[in-house]
PDB file of N, CA and C in Angstrom:
ATOM      1  N   UNK A   1     -18.824  -7.352 -24.613  1.00  0.00           N
ATOM      2  CA  UNK A   1     -17.761  -6.921 -25.517  1.00  0.00           C
ATOM      3  C   UNK A   1     -16.943  -5.771 -24.882  1.00  0.00           C
ATOM      4  N   UNK A   2     -17.596  -4.839 -24.245  1.00  0.00           N
ATOM      5  CA  UNK A   2     -16.904  -3.723 -23.683  1.00  0.00           C
ATOM      6  C   UNK A   2     -16.092  -4.043 -22.436  1.00  0.00           C
ATOM      7  N   UNK A   3     -16.651  -4.906 -21.567  1.00  0.00           N
ATOM      8  CA  UNK A   3     -15.974  -5.235 -20.303  1.00  0.00           C
ATOM      9  C   UNK A   3     -14.545  -5.775 -20.572  1.00  0.00           C
ATOM     10  N   UNK A   4     -14.389  -6.820 -21.437  1.00  0.00           N
ATOM     11  CA  UNK A   4     -13.031  -7.315 -21.663  1.00  0.00           C
ATOM     12  C   UNK A   4     -12.097  -6.275 -22.240  1.00  0.00           C
ATOM     13  N   UNK A   5     -12.595  -5.425 -23.114  1.00  0.00           N
ATOM     14  CA  UNK A   5     -11.750  -4.355 -23.656  1.00  0.00           C
ATOM     15  C   UNK A   5     -11.337  -3.382 -22.579  1.00  0.00           C
ATOM     16  N   UNK A   6     -12.284  -3.003 -21.738  1.00  0.00           N
ATOM     17  CA  UNK A   6     -12.041  -2.109 -20.658  1.00  0.00           C
ATOM     18  C   UNK A   6     -11.026  -2.733 -19.691  1.00  0.00           C
ATOM     19  N   UNK A   7     -11.169  -4.007 -19.438  1.00  0.00           N
ATOM     20  CA  UNK A   7     -10.259  -4.686 -18.498  1.00  0.00           C
ATOM     21  C   UNK A   7      -8.795  -4.620 -18.954  1.00  0.00           C
ATOM     22  N   UNK A   8      -8.602  -4.830 -20.243  1.00  0.00           N
ATOM     23  CA  UNK A   8      -7.229  -4.691 -20.764  1.00  0.00           C
ATOM     24  C   UNK A   8      -6.674  -3.310 -20.602  1.00  0.00           C
ATOM     25  N   UNK A   9      -7.506  -2.295 -20.860  1.00  0.00           N
ATOM     26  CA  UNK A   9      -7.092  -0.886 -20.694  1.00  0.00           C
ATOM     27  C   UNK A   9      -6.824  -0.583 -19.230  1.00  0.00           C
ATOM     28  N   UNK A  10      -7.723  -1.098 -18.359  1.00  0.00           N
ATOM     29  CA  UNK A  10      -7.574  -0.825 -16.924  1.00  0.00           C
ATOM     30  C   UNK A  10      -6.258  -1.431 -16.404  1.00  0.00           C
ATOM     31  N   UNK A  11      -5.833  -2.683 -16.906  1.00  0.00           N
ATOM     32  CA  UNK A  11      -4.630  -3.259 -16.417  1.00  0.00           C
ATOM     33  C   UNK A  11      -3.423  -2.416 -16.877  1.00  0.00           C
ATOM     34  N   UNK A  12      -3.428  -1.869 -18.023  1.00  0.00           N
ATOM     35  CA  UNK A  12      -2.360  -0.994 -18.477  1.00  0.00           C
ATOM     36  C   UNK A  12      -2.287   0.263 -17.632  1.00  0.00           C
ATOM     37  N   UNK A  13      -3.445   0.825 -17.298  1.00  0.00           N
ATOM     38  CA  UNK A  13      -3.474   1.974 -16.453  1.00  0.00           C
ATOM     39  C   UNK A  13      -2.982   1.752 -15.044  1.00  0.00           C
ATOM     40  N   UNK A  14      -3.356   0.573 -14.458  1.00  0.00           N
ATOM     41  CA  UNK A  14      -2.903   0.179 -13.183  1.00  0.00           C
ATOM     42  C   UNK A  14      -1.372   0.049 -13.130  1.00  0.00           C
ATOM     43  N   UNK A  15      -0.842  -0.546 -14.185  1.00  0.00           N
ATOM     44  CA  UNK A  15       0.636  -0.701 -14.198  1.00  0.00           C
ATOM     45  C   UNK A  15       1.302   0.651 -14.260  1.00  0.00           C
ATOM     46  N   UNK A  16       0.773   1.538 -15.022  1.00  0.00           N
ATOM     47  CA  UNK A  16       1.296   2.894 -15.121  1.00  0.00           C
ATOM     48  C   UNK A  16       1.184   3.599 -13.729  1.00  0.00           C
ATOM     49  N   UNK A  17       0.064   3.512 -13.072  1.00  0.00           N
ATOM     50  CA  UNK A  17      -0.111   4.132 -11.779  1.00  0.00           C
ATOM     51  C   UNK A  17       0.817   3.507 -10.761  1.00  0.00           C
ATOM     52  N   UNK A  18       1.033   2.212 -10.816  1.00  0.00           N
ATOM     53  CA  UNK A  18       1.901   1.562  -9.881  1.00  0.00           C
ATOM     54  C   UNK A  18       3.370   2.031 -10.032  1.00  0.00           C
ATOM     55  N   UNK A  19       3.782   2.143 -11.294  1.00  0.00           N
ATOM     56  CA  UNK A  19       5.140   2.656 -11.537  1.00  0.00           C
ATOM     57  C   UNK A  19       5.328   4.109 -11.075  1.00  0.00           C
ATOM     58  N   UNK A  20       4.386   4.944 -11.367  1.00  0.00           N
ATOM     59  CA  UNK A  20       4.540   6.338 -10.946  1.00  0.00           C
ATOM     60  C   UNK A  20       4.363   6.452  -9.429  1.00  0.00           C
ATOM     61  N   UNK A  21       3.539   5.621  -8.799  1.00  0.00           N
ATOM     62  CA  UNK A  21       3.390   5.617  -7.361  1.00  0.00           C
ATOM     63  C   UNK A  21       4.699   5.148  -6.642  1.00  0.00           C
ATOM     64  N   UNK A  22       5.342   4.169  -7.172  1.00  0.00           N
ATOM     65  CA  UNK A  22       6.574   3.692  -6.625  1.00  0.00           C
ATOM     66  C   UNK A  22       7.666   4.757  -6.720  1.00  0.00           C
ATOM     67  N   UNK A  23       7.666   5.447  -7.868  1.00  0.00           N
ATOM     68  CA  UNK A  23       8.678   6.558  -8.057  1.00  0.00           C
ATOM     69  C   UNK A  23       8.370   7.723  -7.057  1.00  0.00           C
ATOM     70  N   UNK A  24       7.089   8.033  -6.931  1.00  0.00           N
ATOM     71  CA  UNK A  24       6.722   9.156  -6.016  1.00  0.00           C
ATOM     72  C   UNK A  24       7.074   8.825  -4.592  1.00  0.00           C
ATOM     73  N   UNK A  25       6.810   7.559  -4.213  1.00  0.00           N
ATOM     74  CA  UNK A  25       7.114   7.150  -2.851  1.00  0.00           C
ATOM     75  C   UNK A  25       8.620   7.189  -2.596  1.00  0.00           C
ATOM     76  N   UNK A  26       9.417   6.726  -3.551  1.00  0.00           N
ATOM     77  CA  UNK A  26      10.861   6.797  -3.464  1.00  0.00           C
ATOM     78  C   UNK A  26      11.354   8.235  -3.322  1.00  0.00           C
ATOM     79  N   UNK A  27      10.711   9.099  -4.052  1.00  0.00           N
ATOM     80  CA  UNK A  27      11.085  10.555  -4.052  1.00  0.00           C
ATOM     81  C   UNK A  27      10.724  11.259  -2.727  1.00  0.00           C
ATOM     82  N   UNK A  28       9.644  10.837  -2.106  1.00  0.00           N
ATOM     83  CA  UNK A  28       9.108  11.577  -0.949  1.00  0.00           C
ATOM     84  C   UNK A  28       9.426  10.918   0.409  1.00  0.00           C
ATOM     85  N   UNK A  29       9.643   9.607   0.437  1.00  0.00           N
ATOM     86  CA  UNK A  29       9.859   8.926   1.685  1.00  0.00           C
ATOM     87  C   UNK A  29      11.345   8.616   1.859  1.00  0.00           C
ATOM     88  N   UNK A  30      11.899   8.929   2.990  1.00  0.00           N
ATOM     89  CA  UNK A  30      13.322   8.758   3.174  1.00  0.00           C
ATOM     90  C   UNK A  30      13.639   7.480   3.895  1.00  0.00           C
ATOM     91  N   UNK A  31      13.003   6.376   3.530  1.00  0.00           N
ATOM     92  CA  UNK A  31      13.250   5.089   4.078  1.00  0.00           C
ATOM     93  C   UNK A  31      12.010   4.453   4.697  1.00  0.00           C
ATOM     94  N   UNK A  32      12.169   3.180   5.050  1.00  0.00           N
ATOM     95  CA  UNK A  32      11.024   2.422   5.587  1.00  0.00           C
ATOM     96  C   UNK A  32      10.554   3.022   6.934  1.00  0.00           C
ATOM     97  N   UNK A  33      11.508   3.524   7.706  1.00  0.00           N
ATOM     98  CA  UNK A  33      11.154   4.078   9.039  1.00  0.00           C
ATOM     99  C   UNK A  33      10.222   5.284   8.919  1.00  0.00           C
ATOM    100  N   UNK A  34      10.319   6.025   7.802  1.00  0.00           N
ATOM    101  CA  UNK A  34       9.454   7.153   7.572  1.00  0.00           C
ATOM    102  C   UNK A  34       8.021   6.759   7.339  1.00  0.00           C
ATOM    103  N   UNK A  35       7.822   5.541   6.864  1.00  0.00           N
ATOM    104  CA  UNK A  35       6.448   5.079   6.653  1.00  0.00           C
ATOM    105  C   UNK A  35       5.651   4.962   7.974  1.00  0.00           C
ATOM    106  N   UNK A  36       6.370   4.644   9.020  1.00  0.00           N
ATOM    107  CA  UNK A  36       5.699   4.453  10.343  1.00  0.00           C
ATOM    108  C   UNK A  36       5.946   5.641  11.249  1.00  0.00           C
ATOM    109  N   UNK A  37       6.955   6.442  10.960  1.00  0.00           N
ATOM    110  CA  UNK A  37       7.350   7.559  11.864  1.00  0.00           C
ATOM    111  C   UNK A  37       6.844   8.890  11.454  1.00  0.00           C
ATOM    112  N   UNK A  38       6.175   9.035  10.354  1.00  0.00           N
ATOM    113  CA  UNK A  38       5.661  10.318   9.961  1.00  0.00           C
ATOM    114  C   UNK A  38       4.145  10.200   9.608  1.00  0.00           C
ATOM    115  N   UNK A  39       3.474  11.339   9.732  1.00  0.00           N
ATOM    116  CA  UNK A  39       2.050  11.359   9.323  1.00  0.00           C
ATOM    117  C   UNK A  39       1.886  10.966   7.882  1.00  0.00           C
ATOM    118  N   UNK A  40       2.747  11.494   7.063  1.00  0.00           N
ATOM    119  CA  UNK A  40       2.728  11.244   5.601  1.00  0.00           C
ATOM    120  C   UNK A  40       2.851   9.739   5.330  1.00  0.00           C
ATOM    121  N   UNK A  41       3.826   9.123   5.993  1.00  0.00           N
ATOM    122  CA  UNK A  41       4.054   7.726   5.814  1.00  0.00           C
ATOM    123  C   UNK A  41       2.862   6.817   6.221  1.00  0.00           C
ATOM    124  N   UNK A  42       2.248   7.193   7.354  1.00  0.00           N
ATOM    125  CA  UNK A  42       1.128   6.463   7.793  1.00  0.00           C
ATOM    126  C   UNK A  42      -0.117   6.647   6.899  1.00  0.00           C
ATOM    127  N   UNK A  43      -0.321   7.848   6.365  1.00  0.00           N
ATOM    128  CA  UNK A  43      -1.340   8.105   5.423  1.00  0.00           C
ATOM    129  C   UNK A  43      -1.110   7.342   4.145  1.00  0.00           C
ATOM    130  N   UNK A  44       0.169   7.236   3.725  1.00  0.00           N
ATOM    131  CA  UNK A  44       0.479   6.508   2.530  1.00  0.00           C
ATOM    132  C   UNK A  44       0.138   5.040   2.735  1.00  0.00           C
ATOM    133  N   UNK A  45       0.423   4.450   3.910  1.00  0.00           N
ATOM    134  CA  UNK A  45       0.102   3.063   4.217  1.00  0.00           C
ATOM    135  C   UNK A  45      -1.410   2.863   4.183  1.00  0.00           C
ATOM    136  N   UNK A  46      -2.208   3.799   4.651  1.00  0.00           N
ATOM    137  CA  UNK A  46      -3.656   3.711   4.622  1.00  0.00           C
ATOM    138  C   UNK A  46      -4.114   3.707   3.146  1.00  0.00           C
ATOM    139  N   UNK A  47      -3.541   4.588   2.377  1.00  0.00           N
ATOM    140  CA  UNK A  47      -3.856   4.663   0.949  1.00  0.00           C
ATOM    141  C   UNK A  47      -3.518   3.338   0.248  1.00  0.00           C
ATOM    142  N   UNK A  48      -2.336   2.818   0.577  1.00  0.00           N
ATOM    143  CA  UNK A  48      -1.928   1.560  -0.064  1.00  0.00           C
ATOM    144  C   UNK A  48      -2.883   0.421   0.317  1.00  0.00           C
ATOM    145  N   UNK A  49      -3.419   0.424   1.515  1.00  0.00           N
ATOM    146  CA  UNK A  49      -4.381  -0.627   1.968  1.00  0.00           C
ATOM    147  C   UNK A  49      -5.633  -0.507   1.146  1.00  0.00           C
ATOM    148  N   UNK A  50      -6.120   0.663   0.955  1.00  0.00           N
ATOM    149  CA  UNK A  50      -7.369   0.874   0.081  1.00  0.00           C
ATOM    150  C   UNK A  50      -7.069   0.500  -1.346  1.00  0.00           C
ATOM    151  N   UNK A  51      -5.869   0.896  -1.867  1.00  0.00           N
ATOM    152  CA  UNK A  51      -5.524   0.498  -3.227  1.00  0.00           C
ATOM    153  C   UNK A  51      -5.455  -1.037  -3.389  1.00  0.00           C
ATOM    154  N   UNK A  52      -4.931  -1.727  -2.390  1.00  0.00           N
ATOM    155  CA  UNK A  52      -4.852  -3.159  -2.376  1.00  0.00           C
ATOM    156  C   UNK A  52      -6.282  -3.785  -2.465  1.00  0.00           C
ATOM    157  N   UNK A  53      -7.162  -3.141  -1.725  1.00  0.00           N
ATOM    158  CA  UNK A  53      -8.586  -3.596  -1.782  1.00  0.00           C
ATOM    159  C   UNK A  53      -9.202  -3.413  -3.179  1.00  0.00           C
ATOM    160  N   UNK A  54      -8.910  -2.254  -3.808  1.00  0.00           N
ATOM    161  CA  UNK A  54      -9.439  -1.964  -5.136  1.00  0.00           C
ATOM    162  C   UNK A  54      -8.875  -3.026  -6.141  1.00  0.00           C
ATOM    163  N   UNK A  55      -7.542  -3.254  -5.982  1.00  0.00           N
ATOM    164  CA  UNK A  55      -6.884  -4.202  -6.904  1.00  0.00           C
ATOM    165  C   UNK A  55      -7.420  -5.658  -6.656  1.00  0.00           C
ATOM    166  N   UNK A  56      -7.688  -6.012  -5.461  1.00  0.00           N
ATOM    167  CA  UNK A  56      -8.249  -7.343  -5.199  1.00  0.00           C
ATOM    168  C   UNK A  56      -9.615  -7.454  -5.797  1.00  0.00           C
ATOM    169  N   UNK A  57     -10.422  -6.466  -5.607  1.00  0.00           N
ATOM    170  CA  UNK A  57     -11.793  -6.540  -6.209  1.00  0.00           C
ATOM    171  C   UNK A  57     -11.714  -6.537  -7.731  1.00  0.00           C
ATOM    172  N   UNK A  58     -10.788  -5.727  -8.328  1.00  0.00           N
ATOM    173  CA  UNK A  58     -10.627  -5.726  -9.747  1.00  0.00           C
ATOM    174  C   UNK A  58     -10.222  -7.147 -10.222  1.00  0.00           C
ATOM    175  N   UNK A  59      -9.381  -7.806  -9.515  1.00  0.00           N
ATOM    176  CA  UNK A  59      -8.973  -9.157  -9.921  1.00  0.00           C
ATOM    177  C   UNK A  59     -10.137 -10.117  -9.804  1.00  0.00           C
ATOM    178  N   UNK A  60     -10.956 -10.016  -8.792  1.00  0.00           N
ATOM    179  CA  UNK A  60     -12.123 -10.856  -8.664  1.00  0.00           C
ATOM    180  C   UNK A  60     -13.079 -10.600  -9.829  1.00  0.00           C
ATOM    181  N   UNK A  61     -13.306  -9.331 -10.088  1.00  0.00           N
ATOM    182  CA  UNK A  61     -14.161  -8.937 -11.224  1.00  0.00           C
ATOM    183  C   UNK A  61     -13.673  -9.544 -12.531  1.00  0.00           C
ATOM    184  N   UNK A  62     -12.395  -9.482 -12.763  1.00  0.00           N
ATOM    185  CA  UNK A  62     -11.811  -9.922 -14.042  1.00  0.00           C
ATOM    186  C   UNK A  62     -11.858 -11.457 -14.137  1.00  0.00           C
ATOM    187  N   UNK A  63     -11.480 -12.101 -13.065  1.00  0.00           N
ATOM    188  CA  UNK A  63     -11.341 -13.578 -13.109  1.00  0.00           C
ATOM    189  C   UNK A  63     -12.650 -14.359 -12.898  1.00  0.00           C
ATOM    190  N   UNK A  64     -13.533 -13.811 -12.005  1.00  0.00           N
ATOM    191  CA  UNK A  64     -14.688 -14.592 -11.641  1.00  0.00           C
ATOM    192  C   UNK A  64     -16.031 -14.021 -12.188  1.00  0.00           C
ATOM    193  N   UNK A  65     -16.180 -12.681 -12.098  1.00  0.00           N
ATOM    194  CA  UNK A  65     -17.448 -12.107 -12.432  1.00  0.00           C
ATOM    195  C   UNK A  65     -17.603 -11.864 -13.903  1.00  0.00           C
ATOM    196  N   UNK A  66     -16.537 -11.313 -14.563  1.00  0.00           N
ATOM    197  CA  UNK A  66     -16.633 -11.017 -16.024  1.00  0.00           C
ATOM    198  C   UNK A  66     -17.032 -12.212 -16.847  1.00  0.00           C
ATOM    199  N   UNK A  67     -16.448 -13.426 -16.567  1.00  0.00           N
ATOM    200  CA  UNK A  67     -16.861 -14.595 -17.321  1.00  0.00           C
ATOM    201  C   UNK A  67     -18.308 -15.002 -17.144  1.00  0.00           C
ATOM    202  N   UNK A  68     -18.893 -14.531 -16.047  1.00  0.00           N
ATOM    203  CA  UNK A  68     -20.326 -14.911 -15.699  1.00  0.00           C
ATOM    204  C   UNK A  68     -21.342 -13.864 -16.201  1.00  0.00           C
ATOM    205  N   UNK A  69     -20.904 -12.841 -16.918  1.00  0.00           N
ATOM    206  CA  UNK A  69     -21.796 -11.791 -17.339  1.00  0.00           C
ATOM    207  C   UNK A  69     -23.030 -12.319 -18.101  1.00  0.00           C
ATOM    208  N   UNK A  70     -22.847 -13.346 -18.887  1.00  0.00           N
ATOM    209  CA  UNK A  70     -23.922 -13.850 -19.668  1.00  0.00           C
ATOM    210  C   UNK A  70     -24.856 -14.786 -18.930  1.00  0.00           C
ATOM    211  N   UNK A  71     -24.471 -15.193 -17.718  1.00  0.00           N
ATOM    212  CA  UNK A  71     -25.241 -16.113 -16.878  1.00  0.00           C
ATOM    213  C   UNK A  71     -26.282 -15.328 -16.088  1.00  0.00           C
ATOM    214  N   UNK A  72     -27.307 -16.003 -15.579  1.00  0.00           N
ATOM    215  CA  UNK A  72     -28.312 -15.317 -14.717  1.00  0.00           C
ATOM    216  C   UNK A  72     -27.616 -14.882 -13.454  1.00  0.00           C
ATOM    217  N   UNK A  73     -27.836 -13.641 -13.124  1.00  0.00           N
ATOM    218  CA  UNK A  73     -27.207 -13.083 -11.928  1.00  0.00           C
ATOM    219  C   UNK A  73     -25.840 -12.504 -12.117  1.00  0.00           C
ATOM    220  N   UNK A  74     -25.225 -12.778 -13.252  1.00  0.00           N
ATOM    221  CA  UNK A  74     -23.893 -12.258 -13.517  1.00  0.00           C
ATOM    222  C   UNK A  74     -23.850 -10.775 -13.567  1.00  0.00           C
ATOM    223  N   UNK A  75     -24.802 -10.169 -14.177  1.00  0.00           N
ATOM    224  CA  UNK A  75     -24.849  -8.733 -14.287  1.00  0.00           C
ATOM    225  C   UNK A  75     -24.983  -8.102 -12.925  1.00  0.00           C
ATOM    226  N   UNK A  76     -25.884  -8.661 -12.106  1.00  0.00           N
ATOM    227  CA  UNK A  76     -26.106  -8.133 -10.726  1.00  0.00           C
ATOM    228  C   UNK A  76     -24.866  -8.282  -9.892  1.00  0.00           C
ATOM    229  N   UNK A  77     -24.172  -9.375 -10.065  1.00  0.00           N
ATOM    230  CA  UNK A  77     -22.891  -9.560  -9.309  1.00  0.00           C
ATOM    231  C   UNK A  77     -21.901  -8.496  -9.704  1.00  0.00           C
ATOM    232  N   UNK A  78     -21.808  -8.190 -10.991  1.00  0.00           N
ATOM    233  CA  UNK A  78     -20.891  -7.100 -11.492  1.00  0.00           C
ATOM    234  C   UNK A  78     -21.258  -5.801 -10.889  1.00  0.00           C
ATOM    235  N   UNK A  79     -22.524  -5.472 -10.864  1.00  0.00           N
ATOM    236  CA  UNK A  79     -22.987  -4.220 -10.307  1.00  0.00           C
ATOM    237  C   UNK A  79     -22.606  -4.082  -8.801  1.00  0.00           C
ATOM    238  N   UNK A  80     -22.833  -5.119  -8.059  1.00  0.00           N
ATOM    239  CA  UNK A  80     -22.485  -5.125  -6.653  1.00  0.00           C
ATOM    240  C   UNK A  80     -20.955  -4.935  -6.430  1.00  0.00           C
ATOM    241  N   UNK A  81     -20.220  -5.707  -7.236  1.00  0.00           N
ATOM    242  CA  UNK A  81     -18.749  -5.634  -7.100  1.00  0.00           C
ATOM    243  C   UNK A  81     -18.253  -4.235  -7.533  1.00  0.00           C
ATOM    244  N   UNK A  82     -18.796  -3.686  -8.564  1.00  0.00           N
ATOM    245  CA  UNK A  82     -18.429  -2.406  -9.048  1.00  0.00           C
ATOM    246  C   UNK A  82     -18.741  -1.312  -8.012  1.00  0.00           C
ATOM    247  N   UNK A  83     -19.852  -1.415  -7.360  1.00  0.00           N
ATOM    248  CA  UNK A  83     -20.198  -0.415  -6.322  1.00  0.00           C
ATOM    249  C   UNK A  83     -19.194  -0.463  -5.162  1.00  0.00           C
ATOM    250  N   UNK A  84     -18.802  -1.672  -4.745  1.00  0.00           N
ATOM    251  CA  UNK A  84     -17.807  -1.796  -3.639  1.00  0.00           C
ATOM    252  C   UNK A  84     -16.469  -1.280  -4.125  1.00  0.00           C
ATOM    253  N   UNK A  85     -16.111  -1.578  -5.369  1.00  0.00           N
ATOM    254  CA  UNK A  85     -14.836  -1.069  -5.884  1.00  0.00           C
ATOM    255  C   UNK A  85     -14.842   0.449  -6.000  1.00  0.00           C
ATOM    256  N   UNK A  86     -15.911   1.031  -6.391  1.00  0.00           N
ATOM    257  CA  UNK A  86     -15.993   2.498  -6.463  1.00  0.00           C
ATOM    258  C   UNK A  86     -15.963   3.096  -5.071  1.00  0.00           C
ATOM    259  N   UNK A  87     -16.588   2.477  -4.071  1.00  0.00           N
ATOM    260  CA  UNK A  87     -16.497   3.025  -2.721  1.00  0.00           C
ATOM    261  C   UNK A  87     -15.059   2.995  -2.195  1.00  0.00           C
ATOM    262  N   UNK A  88     -14.308   1.898  -2.481  1.00  0.00           N
ATOM    263  CA  UNK A  88     -12.929   1.828  -2.036  1.00  0.00           C
ATOM    264  C   UNK A  88     -12.072   2.863  -2.830  1.00  0.00           C
ATOM    265  N   UNK A  89     -12.358   3.020  -4.139  1.00  0.00           N
ATOM    266  CA  UNK A  89     -11.612   4.008  -4.959  1.00  0.00           C
ATOM    267  C   UNK A  89     -11.858   5.403  -4.408  1.00  0.00           C
ATOM    268  N   UNK A  90     -13.082   5.710  -3.973  1.00  0.00           N
ATOM    269  CA  UNK A  90     -13.423   6.973  -3.373  1.00  0.00           C
ATOM    270  C   UNK A  90     -12.574   7.165  -2.127  1.00  0.00           C
ATOM    271  N   UNK A  91     -12.404   6.145  -1.313  1.00  0.00           N
ATOM    272  CA  UNK A  91     -11.554   6.273  -0.122  1.00  0.00           C
ATOM    273  C   UNK A  91     -10.127   6.528  -0.502  1.00  0.00           C
ATOM    274  N   UNK A  92      -9.650   5.930  -1.576  1.00  0.00           N
ATOM    275  CA  UNK A  92      -8.284   6.214  -2.052  1.00  0.00           C
ATOM    276  C   UNK A  92      -8.124   7.687  -2.408  1.00  0.00           C
ATOM    277  N   UNK A  93      -9.144   8.224  -3.122  1.00  0.00           N
ATOM    278  CA  UNK A  93      -9.102   9.636  -3.514  1.00  0.00           C
ATOM    279  C   UNK A  93      -9.192  10.540  -2.273  1.00  0.00           C
ATOM    280  N   UNK A  94      -9.964  10.203  -1.276  1.00  0.00           N
ATOM    281  CA  UNK A  94     -10.081  10.990  -0.058  1.00  0.00           C
ATOM    282  C   UNK A  94      -8.767  11.009   0.667  1.00  0.00           C
ATOM    283  N   UNK A  95      -8.125   9.854   0.834  1.00  0.00           N
ATOM    284  CA  UNK A  95      -6.775   9.833   1.494  1.00  0.00           C
ATOM    285  C   UNK A  95      -5.794  10.591   0.691  1.00  0.00           C
ATOM    286  N   UNK A  96      -5.828  10.465  -0.620  1.00  0.00           N
ATOM    287  CA  UNK A  96      -4.888  11.208  -1.485  1.00  0.00           C
ATOM    288  C   UNK A  96      -5.054  12.711  -1.289  1.00  0.00           C
ATOM    289  N   UNK A  97      -6.279  13.147  -1.159  1.00  0.00           N
ATOM    290  CA  UNK A  97      -6.507  14.555  -0.997  1.00  0.00           C
ATOM    291  C   UNK A  97      -5.862  15.099   0.313  1.00  0.00           C
ATOM    292  N   UNK A  98      -5.929  14.259   1.328  1.00  0.00           N
ATOM    293  CA  UNK A  98      -5.221  14.609   2.566  1.00  0.00           C
ATOM    294  C   UNK A  98      -3.716  14.482   2.452  1.00  0.00           C
ATOM    295  N   UNK A  99      -3.295  13.464   1.758  1.00  0.00           N
ATOM    296  CA  UNK A  99      -1.830  13.222   1.552  1.00  0.00           C
ATOM    297  C   UNK A  99      -1.133  14.323   0.843  1.00  0.00           C
ATOM    298  N   UNK A 100      -1.746  14.870  -0.172  1.00  0.00           N
ATOM    299  CA  UNK A 100      -1.091  15.987  -0.919  1.00  0.00           C
ATOM    300  C   UNK A 100      -0.921  17.263  -0.109  1.00  0.00           C
ATOM    301  N   UNK A 101      -1.683  17.414   0.997  1.00  0.00           N
ATOM    302  CA  UNK A 101      -1.627  18.544   1.843  1.00  0.00           C
ATOM    303  C   UNK A 101      -0.726  18.311   3.065  1.00  0.00           C
ATOM    304  N   UNK A 102      -0.080  17.124   3.115  1.00  0.00           N
ATOM    305  CA  UNK A 102       0.720  16.730   4.226  1.00  0.00           C
ATOM    306  C   UNK A 102       2.197  16.729   3.832  1.00  0.00           C
ATOM    307  N   UNK A 103       3.068  17.307   4.638  1.00  0.00           N
ATOM    308  CA  UNK A 103       4.495  17.301   4.408  1.00  0.00           C
ATOM    309  C   UNK A 103       5.098  15.937   4.643  1.00  0.00           C
ATOM    310  N   UNK A 104       5.863  15.432   3.693  1.00  0.00           N
ATOM    311  CA  UNK A 104       6.548  14.134   3.869  1.00  0.00           C
ATOM    312  C   UNK A 104       7.513  14.161   5.011  1.00  0.00           C
ATOM    313  N   UNK A 105       8.044  15.304   5.405  1.00  0.00           N
ATOM    314  CA  UNK A 105       9.043  15.354   6.417  1.00  0.00           C
ATOM    315  C   UNK A 105       8.519  15.649   7.819  1.00  0.00           C
ATOM    316  N   UNK A 106       7.239  15.996   7.924  1.00  0.00           N
ATOM    317  CA  UNK A 106       6.670  16.442   9.163  1.00  0.00           C
ATOM    318  C   UNK A 106       6.427  15.209  10.107  1.00  0.00           C
ATOM    319  N   UNK A 107       6.920  15.348  11.346  1.00  0.00           N
ATOM    320  CA  UNK A 107       6.693  14.316  12.285  1.00  0.00           C
ATOM    321  C   UNK A 107       5.323  14.479  12.963  1.00  0.00           C
ATOM    322  N   UNK A 108       4.763  13.385  13.489  1.00  0.00           N
ATOM    323  CA  UNK A 108       3.396  13.491  14.060  1.00  0.00           C
ATOM    324  C   UNK A 108       3.367  14.414  15.213  1.00  0.00           C
TER     325      UNK A 108
END
């Protein structure tokens, strides 16, 4: 009962984070060249790669694992997937911690 409710809330939160992230990127990055030509841009790309991993795992959890929660092994599969998702989310937070201390305009 809780997992489907949480999934709907999580999707709304992801949409909000995506919109605010797009706005923040637009405000701090002066073009596509800055993504590859500055430390800030490269860190942002690393963060986006980890975020993509978290989103992919979340989609797998929602589409494949959540419907199997009542089946044998379904709960164990959710625990494994959640651990991996949390590890990737921790990497997102770690890169974000570095990113907030990096100047968007600073060249490598």
